[in-house]
């Protein structure tokens, strides 16, 4: 998969036969996104053209309305990893800033789609909007397609469980409410967060259950407070391959120890590997199911008894995942 971050540096001949393109933020790369990308790759293959996904970094909302920007389901690196598994030939990452936000839809289509990608077919969601004042839509794209010689195909949105449309907004609400199983169903994968393992207050180790305190960027969508069964993905290091471990993951403010902690922490107990030195590495945490909500315990003994139960419940939940 070609990743293009500079439209002035494009592999020679990559778009000589034309391209089939889709455009969007594609945050989360959920089942609806994957259906559109599958249409793109299939039609490009049939016409012997290049399949292309055009996306933006950072997410436009982070520039246009930073105080209201949604928490992201995927960071840039994770989105690129996921895209590589779709079979798309090229991903074009447009750097989004205030200058880019001022570009008209007409200029964007001419500069990016026509002059650079040699677009022959454009497939976007039926509610897709882009460009200055979000004036670019399917109707305008169809007019521009007639002018420049490319087809525009609006794709119907995918309905998931209970006929609810798959969307990044809806999935974010599921994640933030702790309904991780439903979120995973719409994502078509397990929700994942990446962050650096940092030193905490060693509370877990003190009570006999050491945890990795994973510091996740604030822009990412974090599950609601509670205890989850999931996987701790340790990166390749020192010549060893990537390793995946079962984990019991606590997200919360630890009310047993603190009256008013300012933020929720993500603490992963790697099951059966308590002696691992994880500090400083960039871990990926995958969430499988929510085991319970956050609780305040009367003391250490009650907490330890619950942690034993949490670990057993996590093992059971992960046995089929």
mmCIF file of N, CA and C in Angstrom, residues 211-263:
data_model
loop_
_atom_site.group_PDB
_atom_site.id
_atom_site.type_symbol
_atom_site.label_atom_id
_atom_site.label_comp_id
_atom_site.label_asym_id
_atom_site.label_seq_id
_atom_site.Cartn_x
_atom_site.Cartn_y
_atom_site.Cartn_z
ATOM 1 N N UNK A 211 0.046 -3.610 37.733
ATOM 2 C CA UNK A 211 -0.619 -3.174 36.505
ATOM 3 C C UNK A 211 0.298 -2.271 35.696
ATOM 4 N N UNK A 212 0.061 -2.245 34.398
ATOM 5 C CA UNK A 212 0.731 -1.301 33.508
ATOM 6 C C UNK A 212 -0.172 -0.086 33.370
ATOM 7 N N UNK A 213 0.336 1.070 33.767
ATOM 8 C CA UNK A 213 -0.407 2.320 33.670
ATOM 9 C C UNK A 213 -0.189 2.878 32.260
ATOM 10 N N UNK A 214 -1.196 2.715 31.401
ATOM 11 C CA UNK A 214 -1.057 3.081 29.988
ATOM 12 C C UNK A 214 -1.593 4.498 29.782
ATOM 13 N N UNK A 215 -0.702 5.403 29.431
ATOM 14 C CA UNK A 215 -1.069 6.806 29.228
ATOM 15 C C UNK A 215 -1.451 7.021 27.769
ATOM 16 N N UNK A 216 -2.725 7.210 27.546
ATOM 17 C CA UNK A 216 -3.283 7.312 26.192
ATOM 18 C C UNK A 216 -3.487 8.783 25.841
ATOM 19 N N UNK A 217 -3.162 9.202 24.609
ATOM 20 C CA UNK A 217 -3.397 10.594 24.207
ATOM 21 C C UNK A 217 -4.842 11.023 24.450
ATOM 22 N N UNK A 218 -5.032 12.243 24.908
ATOM 23 C CA UNK A 218 -6.358 12.728 25.287
ATOM 24 C C UNK A 218 -7.327 12.770 24.116
ATOM 25 N N UNK A 219 -6.807 12.803 22.899
ATOM 26 C CA UNK A 219 -7.688 12.915 21.737
ATOM 27 C C UNK A 219 -8.396 11.602 21.418
ATOM 28 N N UNK A 220 -7.986 10.491 22.051
ATOM 29 C CA UNK A 220 -8.547 9.182 21.717
ATOM 30 C C UNK A 220 -9.763 8.847 22.576
ATOM 31 N N UNK A 221 -10.659 8.068 22.021
ATOM 32 C CA UNK A 221 -11.920 7.704 22.659
ATOM 33 C C UNK A 221 -11.698 6.549 23.637
ATOM 34 N N UNK A 222 -11.901 6.827 24.903
ATOM 35 C CA UNK A 222 -11.614 5.886 25.979
ATOM 36 C C UNK A 222 -12.912 5.275 26.495
ATOM 37 N N UNK A 223 -12.950 3.964 26.733
ATOM 38 C CA UNK A 223 -14.159 3.358 27.296
ATOM 39 C C UNK A 223 -14.514 3.962 28.655
ATOM 40 N N UNK A 224 -15.810 3.909 28.988
ATOM 41 C CA UNK A 224 -16.264 4.414 30.273
ATOM 42 C C UNK A 224 -15.651 3.651 31.434
ATOM 43 N N UNK A 225 -15.657 4.267 32.607
ATOM 44 C CA UNK A 225 -15.038 3.664 33.777
ATOM 45 C C UNK A 225 -15.613 2.274 34.056
ATOM 46 N N UNK A 226 -14.727 1.362 34.438
ATOM 47 C CA UNK A 226 -15.139 -0.003 34.744
ATOM 48 C C UNK A 226 -13.980 -0.960 34.557
ATOM 49 N N UNK A 227 -14.281 -2.244 34.662
ATOM 50 C CA UNK A 227 -13.275 -3.286 34.493
ATOM 51 C C UNK A 227 -13.608 -4.083 33.235
ATOM 52 N N UNK A 228 -12.603 -4.315 32.419
ATOM 53 C CA UNK A 228 -12.783 -4.956 31.118
ATOM 54 C C UNK A 228 -11.848 -6.161 30.980
ATOM 55 N N UNK A 229 -12.297 -7.125 30.214
ATOM 56 C CA UNK A 229 -11.416 -8.194 29.752
ATOM 57 C C UNK A 229 -10.875 -7.764 28.398
ATOM 58 N N UNK A 230 -9.577 -7.980 28.187
ATOM 59 C CA UNK A 230 -9.000 -7.565 26.919
ATOM 60 C C UNK A 230 -7.627 -8.164 26.705
ATOM 61 N N UNK A 231 -6.910 -7.567 25.790
ATOM 62 C CA UNK A 231 -5.585 -8.058 25.413
ATOM 63 C C UNK A 231 -4.573 -6.938 25.531
ATOM 64 N N UNK A 232 -3.410 -7.283 26.037
ATOM 65 C CA UNK A 232 -2.280 -6.361 26.105
ATOM 66 C C UNK A 232 -1.320 -6.760 24.991
ATOM 67 N N UNK A 233 -1.106 -5.861 24.031
ATOM 68 C CA UNK A 233 -0.237 -6.140 22.888
ATOM 69 C C UNK A 233 1.103 -5.470 23.137
ATOM 70 N N UNK A 234 2.135 -6.297 23.304
ATOM 71 C CA UNK A 234 3.474 -5.783 23.565
ATOM 72 C C UNK A 234 4.223 -5.673 22.247
ATOM 73 N N UNK A 235 4.815 -4.512 21.974
ATOM 74 C CA UNK A 235 5.470 -4.325 20.671
ATOM 75 C C UNK A 235 6.707 -5.203 20.521
ATOM 76 N N UNK A 236 7.076 -5.429 19.274
ATOM 77 C CA UNK A 236 8.326 -6.149 18.999
ATOM 78 C C UNK A 236 9.486 -5.355 19.583
ATOM 79 N N UNK A 237 10.425 -6.058 20.204
ATOM 80 C CA UNK A 237 11.553 -5.367 20.819
ATOM 81 C C UNK A 237 12.703 -6.332 21.014
ATOM 82 N N UNK A 238 13.920 -5.806 20.935
ATOM 83 C CA UNK A 238 15.138 -6.584 21.173
ATOM 84 C C UNK A 238 15.170 -7.870 20.348
ATOM 85 N N UNK A 239 14.695 -7.783 19.105
ATOM 86 C CA UNK A 239 14.718 -8.946 18.232
ATOM 87 C C UNK A 239 13.591 -9.928 18.454
ATOM 88 N N UNK A 240 12.737 -9.669 19.447
ATOM 89 C CA UNK A 240 11.603 -10.562 19.706
ATOM 90 C C UNK A 240 10.364 -10.037 18.995
ATOM 91 N N UNK A 241 9.480 -10.945 18.551
ATOM 92 C CA UNK A 241 8.270 -10.517 17.836
ATOM 93 C C UNK A 241 7.248 -9.896 18.787
ATOM 94 N N UNK A 242 6.244 -9.272 18.214
ATOM 95 C CA UNK A 242 5.126 -8.749 18.988
ATOM 96 C C UNK A 242 4.487 -9.875 19.800
ATOM 97 N N UNK A 243 4.100 -9.590 21.039
ATOM 98 C CA UNK A 243 3.478 -10.582 21.912
ATOM 99 C C UNK A 243 2.123 -10.064 22.377
ATOM 100 N N UNK A 244 1.160 -10.985 22.492
ATOM 101 C CA UNK A 244 -0.184 -10.617 22.942
ATOM 102 C C UNK A 244 -0.513 -11.412 24.199
ATOM 103 N N UNK A 245 -0.923 -10.693 25.264
ATOM 104 C CA UNK A 245 -1.197 -11.318 26.551
ATOM 105 C C UNK A 245 -2.641 -11.040 26.982
ATOM 106 N N UNK A 246 -3.280 -11.978 27.661
ATOM 107 C CA UNK A 246 -4.600 -11.698 28.243
ATOM 108 C C UNK A 246 -4.464 -10.681 29.365
ATOM 109 N N UNK A 247 -5.496 -9.859 29.546
ATOM 110 C CA UNK A 247 -5.395 -8.799 30.552
ATOM 111 C C UNK A 247 -6.754 -8.492 31.164
ATOM 112 N N UNK A 248 -6.710 -8.110 32.433
ATOM 113 C CA UNK A 248 -7.857 -7.500 33.108
ATOM 114 C C UNK A 248 -7.548 -6.017 33.197
ATOM 115 N N UNK A 249 -8.408 -5.180 32.643
ATOM 116 C CA UNK A 249 -8.114 -3.760 32.471
ATOM 117 C C UNK A 249 -9.074 -2.923 33.306
ATOM 118 N N UNK A 250 -8.520 -2.100 34.167
ATOM 119 C CA UNK A 250 -9.343 -1.197 34.974
ATOM 120 C C UNK A 250 -9.227 0.219 34.423
ATOM 121 N N UNK A 251 -10.377 0.847 34.206
ATOM 122 C CA UNK A 251 -10.418 2.259 33.823
ATOM 123 C C UNK A 251 -11.217 2.990 34.892
ATOM 124 N N UNK A 252 -10.590 3.977 35.517
ATOM 125 C CA UNK A 252 -11.331 4.693 36.541
ATOM 126 C C UNK A 252 -10.469 5.570 37.407
ATOM 127 N N UNK A 253 -11.100 6.079 38.458
ATOM 128 C CA UNK A 253 -10.457 7.062 39.337
ATOM 129 C C UNK A 253 -10.105 6.470 40.698
ATOM 130 N N UNK A 254 -10.228 5.159 40.828
ATOM 131 C CA UNK A 254 -9.808 4.407 42.015
ATOM 132 C C UNK A 254 -10.382 4.996 43.306
ATOM 133 N N UNK A 255 -11.717 4.960 43.437
ATOM 134 C CA UNK A 255 -12.368 5.599 44.590
ATOM 135 C C UNK A 255 -12.024 4.959 45.938
ATOM 136 N N UNK A 256 -11.505 3.723 45.926
ATOM 137 C CA UNK A 256 -11.091 3.101 47.185
ATOM 138 C C UNK A 256 -9.933 3.861 47.814
ATOM 139 N N UNK A 257 -9.089 4.468 46.964
ATOM 140 C CA UNK A 257 -7.896 5.159 47.458
ATOM 141 C C UNK A 257 -7.992 6.677 47.382
ATOM 142 N N UNK A 258 -8.819 7.201 46.448
ATOM 143 C CA UNK A 258 -8.849 8.639 46.222
ATOM 144 C C UNK A 258 -10.288 9.142 46.252
ATOM 145 N N UNK A 259 -10.486 10.273 46.929
ATOM 146 C CA UNK A 259 -11.823 10.843 47.045
ATOM 147 C C UNK A 259 -12.233 11.538 45.754
ATOM 148 N N UNK A 260 -11.299 12.250 45.151
ATOM 149 C CA UNK A 260 -11.656 13.069 43.981
ATOM 150 C C UNK A 260 -10.493 13.103 42.993
ATOM 151 N N UNK A 261 -10.169 11.953 42.390
ATOM 152 C CA UNK A 261 -9.089 11.902 41.399
ATOM 153 C C UNK A 261 -9.522 12.694 40.166
ATOM 154 N N UNK A 262 -8.612 13.475 39.573
ATOM 155 C CA UNK A 262 -9.005 14.372 38.472
ATOM 156 C C UNK A 262 -9.328 13.678 37.162
ATOM 157 N N UNK A 263 -8.657 12.548 36.883
ATOM 158 C CA UNK A 263 -8.873 11.869 35.602
ATOM 159 C C UNK A 263 -8.927 10.360 35.810
#
